[in-house]
Tab-separated table of C-alpha atoms and ligand atoms in Angstrom:
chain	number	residue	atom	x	y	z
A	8	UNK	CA	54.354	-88.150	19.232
A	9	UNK	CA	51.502	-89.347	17.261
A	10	UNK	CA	48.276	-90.364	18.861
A	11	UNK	CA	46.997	-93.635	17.842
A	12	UNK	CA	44.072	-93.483	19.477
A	13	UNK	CA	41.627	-92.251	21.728
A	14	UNK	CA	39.054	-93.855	24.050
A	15	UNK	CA	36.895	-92.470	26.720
A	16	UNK	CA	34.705	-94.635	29.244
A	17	UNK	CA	33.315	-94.525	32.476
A	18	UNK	CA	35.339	-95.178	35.836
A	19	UNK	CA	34.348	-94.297	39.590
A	20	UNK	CA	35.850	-91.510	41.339
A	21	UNK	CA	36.592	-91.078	44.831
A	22	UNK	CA	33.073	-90.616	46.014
A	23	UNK	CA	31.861	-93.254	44.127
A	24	UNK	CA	30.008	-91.409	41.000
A	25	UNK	CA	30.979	-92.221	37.532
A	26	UNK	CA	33.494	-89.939	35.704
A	27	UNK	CA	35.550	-90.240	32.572
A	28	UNK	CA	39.048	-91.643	31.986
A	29	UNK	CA	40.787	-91.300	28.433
A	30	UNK	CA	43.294	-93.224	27.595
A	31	UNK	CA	45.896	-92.410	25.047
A	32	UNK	CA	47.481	-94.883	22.938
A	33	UNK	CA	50.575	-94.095	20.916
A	34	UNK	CA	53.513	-95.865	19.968
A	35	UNK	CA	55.219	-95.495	23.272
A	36	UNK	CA	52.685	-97.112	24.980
A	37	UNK	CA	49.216	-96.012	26.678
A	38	UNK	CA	48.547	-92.737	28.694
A	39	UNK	CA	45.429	-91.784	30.837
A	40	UNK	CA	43.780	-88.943	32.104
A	41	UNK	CA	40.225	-88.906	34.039
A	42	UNK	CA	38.998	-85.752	35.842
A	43	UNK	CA	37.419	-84.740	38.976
A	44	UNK	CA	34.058	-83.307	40.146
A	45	UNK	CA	32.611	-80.895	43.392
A	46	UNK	CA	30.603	-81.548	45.487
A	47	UNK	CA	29.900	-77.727	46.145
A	48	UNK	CA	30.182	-75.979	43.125
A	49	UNK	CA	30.169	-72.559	41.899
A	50	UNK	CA	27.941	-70.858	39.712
A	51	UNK	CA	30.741	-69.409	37.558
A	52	UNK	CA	32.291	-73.178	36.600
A	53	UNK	CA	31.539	-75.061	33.830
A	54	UNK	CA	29.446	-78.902	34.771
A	55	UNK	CA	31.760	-81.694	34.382
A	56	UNK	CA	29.220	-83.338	32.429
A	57	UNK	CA	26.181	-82.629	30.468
A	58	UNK	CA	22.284	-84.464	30.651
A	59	UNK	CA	23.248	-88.701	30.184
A	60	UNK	CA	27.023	-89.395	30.762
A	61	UNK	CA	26.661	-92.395	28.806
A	62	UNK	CA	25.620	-90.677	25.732
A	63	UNK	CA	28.004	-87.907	26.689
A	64	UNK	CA	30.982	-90.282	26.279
A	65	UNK	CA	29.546	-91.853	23.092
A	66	UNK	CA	29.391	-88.777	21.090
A	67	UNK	CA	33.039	-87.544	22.691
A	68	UNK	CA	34.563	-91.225	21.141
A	69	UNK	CA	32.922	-89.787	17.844
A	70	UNK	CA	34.669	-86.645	18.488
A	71	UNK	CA	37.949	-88.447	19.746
A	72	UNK	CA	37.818	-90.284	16.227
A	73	UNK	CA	38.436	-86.977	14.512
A	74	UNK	CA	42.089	-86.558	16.480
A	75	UNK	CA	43.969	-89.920	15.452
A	76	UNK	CA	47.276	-89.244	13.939
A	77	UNK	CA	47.368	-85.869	15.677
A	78	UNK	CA	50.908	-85.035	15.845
A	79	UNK	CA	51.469	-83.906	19.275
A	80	UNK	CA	55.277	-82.027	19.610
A	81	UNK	CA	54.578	-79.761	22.411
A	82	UNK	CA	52.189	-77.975	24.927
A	83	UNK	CA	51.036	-75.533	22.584
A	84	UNK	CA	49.855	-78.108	20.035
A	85	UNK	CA	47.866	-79.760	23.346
A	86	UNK	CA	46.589	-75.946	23.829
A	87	UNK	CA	45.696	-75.460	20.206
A	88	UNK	CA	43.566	-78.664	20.518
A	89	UNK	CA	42.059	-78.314	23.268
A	90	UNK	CA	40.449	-75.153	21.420
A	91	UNK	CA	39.323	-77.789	18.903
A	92	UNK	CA	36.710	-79.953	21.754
A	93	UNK	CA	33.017	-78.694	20.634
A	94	UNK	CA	31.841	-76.876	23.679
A	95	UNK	CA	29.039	-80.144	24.708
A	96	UNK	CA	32.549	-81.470	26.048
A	97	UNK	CA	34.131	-78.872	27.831
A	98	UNK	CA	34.078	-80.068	31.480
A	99	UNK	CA	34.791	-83.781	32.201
A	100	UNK	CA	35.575	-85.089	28.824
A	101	UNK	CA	38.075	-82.343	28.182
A	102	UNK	CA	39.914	-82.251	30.917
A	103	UNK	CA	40.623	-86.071	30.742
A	104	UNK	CA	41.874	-85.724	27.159
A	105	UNK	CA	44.153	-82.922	28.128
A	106	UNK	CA	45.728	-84.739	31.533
A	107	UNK	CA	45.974	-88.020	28.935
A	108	UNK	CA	47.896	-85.886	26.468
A	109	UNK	CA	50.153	-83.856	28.920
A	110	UNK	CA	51.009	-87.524	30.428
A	111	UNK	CA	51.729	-88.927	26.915
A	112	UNK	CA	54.160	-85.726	25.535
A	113	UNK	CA	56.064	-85.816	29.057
A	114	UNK	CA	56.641	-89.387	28.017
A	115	UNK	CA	57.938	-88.556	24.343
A	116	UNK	CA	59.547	-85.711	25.777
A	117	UNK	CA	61.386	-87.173	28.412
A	118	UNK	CA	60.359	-84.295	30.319
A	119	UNK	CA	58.743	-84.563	34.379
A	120	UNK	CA	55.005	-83.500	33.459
A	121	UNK	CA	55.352	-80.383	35.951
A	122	UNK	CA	58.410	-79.294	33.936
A	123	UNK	CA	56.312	-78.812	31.005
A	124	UNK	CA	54.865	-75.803	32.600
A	125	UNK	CA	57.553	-74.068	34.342
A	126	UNK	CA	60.488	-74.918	36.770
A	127	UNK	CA	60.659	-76.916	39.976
A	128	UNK	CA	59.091	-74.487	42.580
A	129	UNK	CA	58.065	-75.531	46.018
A	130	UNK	CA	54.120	-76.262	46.911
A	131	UNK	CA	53.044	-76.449	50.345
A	132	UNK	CA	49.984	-78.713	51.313
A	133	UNK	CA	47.372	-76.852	52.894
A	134	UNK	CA	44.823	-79.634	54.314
A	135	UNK	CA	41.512	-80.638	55.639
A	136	UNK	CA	41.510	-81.308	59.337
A	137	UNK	CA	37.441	-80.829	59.594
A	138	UNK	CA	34.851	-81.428	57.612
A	139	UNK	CA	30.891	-79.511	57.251
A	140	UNK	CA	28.913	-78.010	54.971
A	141	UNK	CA	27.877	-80.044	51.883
A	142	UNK	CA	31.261	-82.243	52.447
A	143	UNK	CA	29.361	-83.350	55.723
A	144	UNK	CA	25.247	-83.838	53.974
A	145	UNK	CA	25.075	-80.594	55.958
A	146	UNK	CA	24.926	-82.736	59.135
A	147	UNK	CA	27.700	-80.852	60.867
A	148	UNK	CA	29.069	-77.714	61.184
A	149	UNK	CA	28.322	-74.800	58.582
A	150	UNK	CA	31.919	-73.862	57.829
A	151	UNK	CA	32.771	-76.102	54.706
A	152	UNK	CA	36.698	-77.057	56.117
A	153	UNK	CA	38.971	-76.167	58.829
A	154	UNK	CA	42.333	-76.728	57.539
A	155	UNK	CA	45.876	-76.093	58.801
A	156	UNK	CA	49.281	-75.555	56.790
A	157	UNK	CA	52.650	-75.724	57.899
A	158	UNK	CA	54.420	-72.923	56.794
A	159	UNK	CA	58.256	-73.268	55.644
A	160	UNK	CA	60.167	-73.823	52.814
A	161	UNK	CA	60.711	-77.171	52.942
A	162	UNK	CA	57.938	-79.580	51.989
A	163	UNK	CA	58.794	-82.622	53.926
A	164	UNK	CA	58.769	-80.469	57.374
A	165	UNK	CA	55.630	-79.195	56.000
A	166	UNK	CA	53.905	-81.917	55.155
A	167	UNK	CA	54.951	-83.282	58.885
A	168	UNK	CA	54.027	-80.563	60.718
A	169	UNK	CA	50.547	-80.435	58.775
A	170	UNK	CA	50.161	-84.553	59.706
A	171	UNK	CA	51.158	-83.930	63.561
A	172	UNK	CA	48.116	-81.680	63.885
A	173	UNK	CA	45.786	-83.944	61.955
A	174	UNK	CA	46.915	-86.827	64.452
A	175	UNK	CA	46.697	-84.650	67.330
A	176	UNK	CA	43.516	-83.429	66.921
A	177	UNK	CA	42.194	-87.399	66.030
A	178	UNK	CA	43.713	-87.699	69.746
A	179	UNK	CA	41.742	-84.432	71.343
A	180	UNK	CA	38.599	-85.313	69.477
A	181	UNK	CA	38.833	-89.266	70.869
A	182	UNK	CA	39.499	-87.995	74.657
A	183	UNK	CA	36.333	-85.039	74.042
A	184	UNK	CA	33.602	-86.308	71.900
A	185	UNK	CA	32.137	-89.409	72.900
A	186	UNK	CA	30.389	-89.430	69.513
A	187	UNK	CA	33.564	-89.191	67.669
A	188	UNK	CA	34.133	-92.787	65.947
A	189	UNK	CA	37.193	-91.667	63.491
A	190	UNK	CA	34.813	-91.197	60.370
A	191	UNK	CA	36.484	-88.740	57.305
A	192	UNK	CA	34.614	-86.508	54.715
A	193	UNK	CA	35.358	-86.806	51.010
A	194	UNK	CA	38.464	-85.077	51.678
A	195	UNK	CA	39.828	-86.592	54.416
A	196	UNK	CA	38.340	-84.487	56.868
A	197	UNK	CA	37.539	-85.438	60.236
A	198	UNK	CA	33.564	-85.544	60.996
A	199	UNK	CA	32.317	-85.180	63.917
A	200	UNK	CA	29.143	-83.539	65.870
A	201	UNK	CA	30.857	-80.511	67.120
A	202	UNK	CA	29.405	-76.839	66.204
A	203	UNK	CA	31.217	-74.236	64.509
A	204	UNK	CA	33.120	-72.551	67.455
A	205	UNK	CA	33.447	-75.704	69.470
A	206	UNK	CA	35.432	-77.096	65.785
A	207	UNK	CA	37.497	-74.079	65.434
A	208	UNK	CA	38.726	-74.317	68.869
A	209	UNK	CA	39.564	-77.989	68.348
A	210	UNK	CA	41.639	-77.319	65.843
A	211	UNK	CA	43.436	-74.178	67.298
A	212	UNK	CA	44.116	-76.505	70.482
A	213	UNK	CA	45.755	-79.267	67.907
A	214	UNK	CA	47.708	-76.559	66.454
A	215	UNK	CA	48.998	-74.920	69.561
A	216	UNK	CA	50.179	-78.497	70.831
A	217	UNK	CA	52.116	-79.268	67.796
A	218	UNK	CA	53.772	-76.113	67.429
A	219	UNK	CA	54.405	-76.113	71.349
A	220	UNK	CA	56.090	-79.304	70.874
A	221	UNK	CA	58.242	-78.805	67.191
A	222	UNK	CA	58.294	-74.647	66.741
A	223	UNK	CA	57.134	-74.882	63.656
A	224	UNK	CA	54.968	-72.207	62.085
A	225	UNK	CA	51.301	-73.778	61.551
A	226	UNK	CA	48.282	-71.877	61.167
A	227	UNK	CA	44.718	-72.116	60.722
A	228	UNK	CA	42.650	-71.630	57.851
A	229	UNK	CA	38.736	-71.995	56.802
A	230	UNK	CA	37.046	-72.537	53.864
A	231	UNK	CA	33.785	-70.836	54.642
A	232	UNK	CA	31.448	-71.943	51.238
A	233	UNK	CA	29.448	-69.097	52.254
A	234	UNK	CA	27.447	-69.018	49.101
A	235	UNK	CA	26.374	-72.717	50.353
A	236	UNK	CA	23.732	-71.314	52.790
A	237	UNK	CA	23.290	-67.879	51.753
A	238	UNK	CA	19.582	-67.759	51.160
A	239	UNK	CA	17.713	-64.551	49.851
A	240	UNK	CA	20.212	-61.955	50.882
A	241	UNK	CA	21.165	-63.997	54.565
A	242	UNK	CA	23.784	-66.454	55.321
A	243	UNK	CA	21.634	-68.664	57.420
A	244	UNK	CA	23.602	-70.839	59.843
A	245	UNK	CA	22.319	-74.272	61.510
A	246	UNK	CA	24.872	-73.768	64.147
A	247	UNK	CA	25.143	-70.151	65.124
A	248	UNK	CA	28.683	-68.990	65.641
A	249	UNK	CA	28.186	-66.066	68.006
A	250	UNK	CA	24.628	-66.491	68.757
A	251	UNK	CA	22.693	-65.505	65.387
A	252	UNK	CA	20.787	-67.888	63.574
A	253	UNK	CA	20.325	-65.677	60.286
A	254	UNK	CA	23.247	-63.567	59.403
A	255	UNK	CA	23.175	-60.092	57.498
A	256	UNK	CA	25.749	-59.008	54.331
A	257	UNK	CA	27.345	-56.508	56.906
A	258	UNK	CA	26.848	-59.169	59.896
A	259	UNK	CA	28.683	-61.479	58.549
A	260	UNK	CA	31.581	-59.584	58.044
A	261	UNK	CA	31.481	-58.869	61.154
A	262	UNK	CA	31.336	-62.336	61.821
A	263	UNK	CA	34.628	-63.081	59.862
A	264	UNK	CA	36.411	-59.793	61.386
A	265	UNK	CA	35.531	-61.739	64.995
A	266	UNK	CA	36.824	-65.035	63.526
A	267	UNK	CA	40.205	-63.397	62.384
A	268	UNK	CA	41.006	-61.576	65.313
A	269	UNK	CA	39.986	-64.908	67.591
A	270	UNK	CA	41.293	-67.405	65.651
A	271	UNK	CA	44.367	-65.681	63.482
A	272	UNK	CA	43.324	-66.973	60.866
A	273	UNK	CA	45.657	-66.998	58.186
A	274	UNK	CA	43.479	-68.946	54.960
A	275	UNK	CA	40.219	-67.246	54.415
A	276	UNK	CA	38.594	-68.851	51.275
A	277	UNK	CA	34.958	-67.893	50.542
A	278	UNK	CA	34.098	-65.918	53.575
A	279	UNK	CA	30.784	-64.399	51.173
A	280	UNK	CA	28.756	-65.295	49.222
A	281	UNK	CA	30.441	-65.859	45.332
A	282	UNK	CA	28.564	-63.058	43.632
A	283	UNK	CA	29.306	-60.512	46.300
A	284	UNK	CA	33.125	-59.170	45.538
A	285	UNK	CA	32.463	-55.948	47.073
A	286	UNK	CA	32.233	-58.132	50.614
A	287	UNK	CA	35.457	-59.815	49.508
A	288	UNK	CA	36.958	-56.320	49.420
A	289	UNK	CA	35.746	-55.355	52.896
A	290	UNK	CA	37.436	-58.417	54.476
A	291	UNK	CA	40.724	-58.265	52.409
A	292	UNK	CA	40.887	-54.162	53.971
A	293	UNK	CA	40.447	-56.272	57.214
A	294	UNK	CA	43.676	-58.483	57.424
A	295	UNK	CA	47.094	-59.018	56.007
A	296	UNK	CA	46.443	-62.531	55.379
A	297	UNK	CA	45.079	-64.668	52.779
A	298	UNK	CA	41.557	-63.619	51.291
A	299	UNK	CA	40.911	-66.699	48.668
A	300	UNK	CA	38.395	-66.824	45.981
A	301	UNK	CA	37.334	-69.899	45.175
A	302	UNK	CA	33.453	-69.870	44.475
A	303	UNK	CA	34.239	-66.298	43.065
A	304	UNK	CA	36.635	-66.839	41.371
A	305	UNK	CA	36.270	-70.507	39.675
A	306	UNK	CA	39.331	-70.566	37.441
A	307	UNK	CA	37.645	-67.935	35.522
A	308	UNK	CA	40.090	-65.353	33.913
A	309	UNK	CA	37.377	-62.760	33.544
A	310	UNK	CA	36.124	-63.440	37.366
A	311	UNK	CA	39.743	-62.757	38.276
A	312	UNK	CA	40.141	-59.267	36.586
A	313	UNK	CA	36.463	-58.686	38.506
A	314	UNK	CA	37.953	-59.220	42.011
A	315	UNK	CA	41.243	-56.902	41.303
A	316	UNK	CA	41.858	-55.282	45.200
A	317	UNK	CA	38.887	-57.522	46.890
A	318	UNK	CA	41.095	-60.852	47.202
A	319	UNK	CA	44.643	-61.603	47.751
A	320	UNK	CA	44.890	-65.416	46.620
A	321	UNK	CA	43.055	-67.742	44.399
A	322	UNK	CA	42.576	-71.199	43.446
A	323	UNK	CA	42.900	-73.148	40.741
A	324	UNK	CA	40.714	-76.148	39.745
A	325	UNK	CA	41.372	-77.533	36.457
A	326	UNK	CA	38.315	-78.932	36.146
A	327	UNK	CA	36.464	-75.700	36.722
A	328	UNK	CA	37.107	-74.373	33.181
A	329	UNK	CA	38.025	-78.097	31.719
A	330	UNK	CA	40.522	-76.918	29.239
A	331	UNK	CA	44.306	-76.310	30.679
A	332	UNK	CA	44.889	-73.379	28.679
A	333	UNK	CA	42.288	-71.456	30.232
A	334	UNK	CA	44.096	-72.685	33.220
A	335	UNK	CA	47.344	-71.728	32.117
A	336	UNK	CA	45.445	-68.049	31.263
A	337	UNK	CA	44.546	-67.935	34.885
A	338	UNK	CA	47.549	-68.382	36.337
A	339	UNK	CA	49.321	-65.911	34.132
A	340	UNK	CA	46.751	-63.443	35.046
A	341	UNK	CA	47.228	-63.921	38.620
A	342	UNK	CA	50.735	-63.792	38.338
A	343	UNK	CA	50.570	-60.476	36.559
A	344	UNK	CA	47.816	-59.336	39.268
A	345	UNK	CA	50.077	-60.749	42.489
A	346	UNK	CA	47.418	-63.104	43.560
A	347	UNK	CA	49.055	-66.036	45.452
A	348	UNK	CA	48.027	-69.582	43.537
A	349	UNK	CA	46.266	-72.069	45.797
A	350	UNK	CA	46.165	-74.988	42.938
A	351	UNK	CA	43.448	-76.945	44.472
A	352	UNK	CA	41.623	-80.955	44.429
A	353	UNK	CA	37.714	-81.573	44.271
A	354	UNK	CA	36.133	-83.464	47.248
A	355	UNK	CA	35.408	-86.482	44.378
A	356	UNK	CA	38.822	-86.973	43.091
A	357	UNK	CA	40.299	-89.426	41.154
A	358	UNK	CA	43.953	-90.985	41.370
A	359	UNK	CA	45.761	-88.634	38.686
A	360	UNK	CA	48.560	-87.065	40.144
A	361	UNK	CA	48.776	-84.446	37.501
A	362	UNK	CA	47.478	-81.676	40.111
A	363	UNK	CA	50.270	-81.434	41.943
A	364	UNK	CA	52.509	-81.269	38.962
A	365	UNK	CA	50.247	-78.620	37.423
A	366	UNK	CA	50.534	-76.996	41.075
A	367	UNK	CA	54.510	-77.335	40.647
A	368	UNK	CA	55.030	-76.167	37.090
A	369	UNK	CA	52.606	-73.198	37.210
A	370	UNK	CA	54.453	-71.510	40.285
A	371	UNK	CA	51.451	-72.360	43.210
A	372	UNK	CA	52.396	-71.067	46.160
A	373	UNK	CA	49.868	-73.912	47.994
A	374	UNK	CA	48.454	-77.175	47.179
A	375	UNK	CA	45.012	-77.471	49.059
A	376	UNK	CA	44.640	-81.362	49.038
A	377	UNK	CA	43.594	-84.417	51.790
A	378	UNK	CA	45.976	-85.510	54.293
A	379	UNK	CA	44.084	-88.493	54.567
A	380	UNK	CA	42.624	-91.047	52.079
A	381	UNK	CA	44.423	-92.594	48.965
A	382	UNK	CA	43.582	-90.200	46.471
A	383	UNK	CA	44.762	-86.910	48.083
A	384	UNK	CA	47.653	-88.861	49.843
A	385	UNK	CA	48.800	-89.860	46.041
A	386	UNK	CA	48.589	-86.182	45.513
A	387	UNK	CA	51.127	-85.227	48.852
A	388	UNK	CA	53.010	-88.102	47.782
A	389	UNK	CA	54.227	-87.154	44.186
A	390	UNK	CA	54.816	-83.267	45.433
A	391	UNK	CA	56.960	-85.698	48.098
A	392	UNK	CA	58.664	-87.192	44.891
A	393	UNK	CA	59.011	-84.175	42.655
A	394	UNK	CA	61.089	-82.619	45.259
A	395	UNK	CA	63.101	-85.449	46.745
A	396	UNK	CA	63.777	-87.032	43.067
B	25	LIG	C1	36.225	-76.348	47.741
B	25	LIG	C2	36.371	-77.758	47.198
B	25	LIG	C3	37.646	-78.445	47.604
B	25	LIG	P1	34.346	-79.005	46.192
B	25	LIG	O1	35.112	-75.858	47.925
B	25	LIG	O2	37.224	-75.669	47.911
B	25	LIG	O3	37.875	-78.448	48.966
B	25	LIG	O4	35.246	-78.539	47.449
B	25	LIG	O5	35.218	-79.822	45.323
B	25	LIG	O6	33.200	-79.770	46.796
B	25	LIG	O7	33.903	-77.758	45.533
B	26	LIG	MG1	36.158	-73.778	48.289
């Protein structure tokens, strides 16, 4: 296919800050891509967009002028222009151009966008029952997300299982905290005034009832964001966990080890701070579950290598590199290393489903996305539809 041409411009993503849609016109018709953004970010990702969006966008259209009548005949030639975008664009702008061009050659293709990168495999949802941290404007608890996954091989049961807990534990936190009025973070994520401990438990009790009543296997998982309030050498909590206020390198992996062995925890994203691997390391030698790198890691090929034997799974955020073959790097590497994929949304989404395709094609074992709110529910929805269709 030929694109006709390219526009960018400014739309609103899910947390209501501007972002940037492209649109793709070619003779088939018109094809869009627009990108997310974090609200906690790492220190390893690229920014999705530089000083003035609005002049940002007006020099990308300049750029975007440069690629009419690109002949676009497969993912390589999306790859070999992507290595084309001046490096002022890399971030937001990019990643909209590439999601706009992957949606316009499945098109000319005739191809399901996730079969562009590999075969049909199945992708669990692994989702956000509570909200803190930064999600929360640091108001609540310290640990970033509690989430729960159904484990299985069948996505529909999955997804189910995952939902019964999230309704369950809307019913425990109604009947238990008075202050509770049903409010979400920008991931779907219940808030609500509990501490850390009080959360965890919450969520365990939610669990335990659903799997009581359907056998499935759910389990619990955290996203700790540790580098969030690690201050001068200390992880310095607002709600102290088992009783200290500021938190030591070695304490807090004690801290985790307590977590793990109280909780079972199976999903342990970001227990340390990003920069500290070696910590990563001590935790992995800890449990048999899943050590993610998230913050650490940040899509970054390099980072990846860096954290060989210190984590067992990863995620991958497009929009943390901005460029899909870097993406498509990472998850080769990880592959090749044995790290389990956790393809992964932003708490400010926007309503591209292209995620969960990229989640589907590149061989993700997970899909960490909402259970709640339109834009991560369009995300459940079209791993519902790959699978069922
Ligand atoms: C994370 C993500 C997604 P954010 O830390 O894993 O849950 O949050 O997009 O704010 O970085
Ligand atoms: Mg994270």
């Amino acid at each position: 296919m030929k694109i006709k041409n390219a526009k960018a411009f400014k739309i609103l993503n899910s947390n209501s800050n501007f972002t940037v849609q492209v649109n793709i016109t070619s003779d088939a018709g018109v094809f869009k891509g627009s990108s997310p953004a974090g609200e906690s970010v790492s220190a390893f990702e690229v920014t999705p967009f530089k000083e003035g969006l609005d002049q940002e966008i007006s020099a990308f259209n300049d750029f975007l002028k440069k690629i009419e009548n690109r002949q676009l005949s497969g993912l390589d030639d999306i790859y070999a222009l992507e290595k084309e975008i001046p490096k002022e664009f890399v971030g937001g702008p990019s990643l909209s151009l590439s999601y706009a061009m992957v949606y316009a050659l499945s098109h000319e293709l005739n191809k399901e966008p996730y079969s562009l990168f590999g075969s049909k495999n199945t992708v669990l949802p692994i989702s956000k029952m509570l909200g803190g941290g930064m999600h929360a404007s640091n108001l609540g608890m310290d640990i970033q997300e509690i989430l729960a996954v159904t484990l299985g091989d069948d996505i529909k049961e999955s997804v189910d299982g995952t939902l019964s807990v999230y309704k369950q534990l809307k019913e425990l936190l109604k009947n238990s905290t008075y202050s509770f009025v049903g409010g979400v973070d920008p991931e779907g994520g219940f808030v609500t005034g509990l501490d850390n401990y009080e959360s965890l438990k919450m969520v365990k009790k939610a669990i335990e009832k659903v799997v009581e009543k359907t056998g499935k296997d759910i389990r619990l998982g955290i996203d700790m964001a540790a580098s969030t309030f690690f201050k001068d050498g200390v992880y310095v909590y607002k709600r102290p966990i088992y009783g200290k206020k500021e938190v030591s390198s070695g304490e807090q992996i004690d801290l985790i080890k307590k977590l793990i062995d109280e909780f079972d925890l199976y999903f342990i994203e970001d227990p340390v701070d990003e920069s500290l691997l070696e910590d990563y390391g001590k935790i992995l030698s800890l449990t048999d579950n899943l050590v993610v790198g998230d913050d650490a890691t940040a899509t970054v090929t390099e980072r990846l290598e860096k954290a060989k034997g210190k984590i067992n799974a990863a995620l991958i955020k497009p929009n943390q590199v901005g460029l899909l073959y870097k993406v498509k790097e990472f998850s080769d590497k990880a592959d090749k290393m044995g790290i389990i994929k956790v393809a992964s949304h932003r708490s400010e989404e926007t309503r591209t489903t292209l995620l969960s395709d990229l989640a589907v094609g590149l061989g993700a074992k997970y899909l960490k996305v909402g259970i709640n709110r339109g834009e991560r529910v369009d995300k459940i929805n079209r791993l519902l539809e790959i699978c069922q269709v």
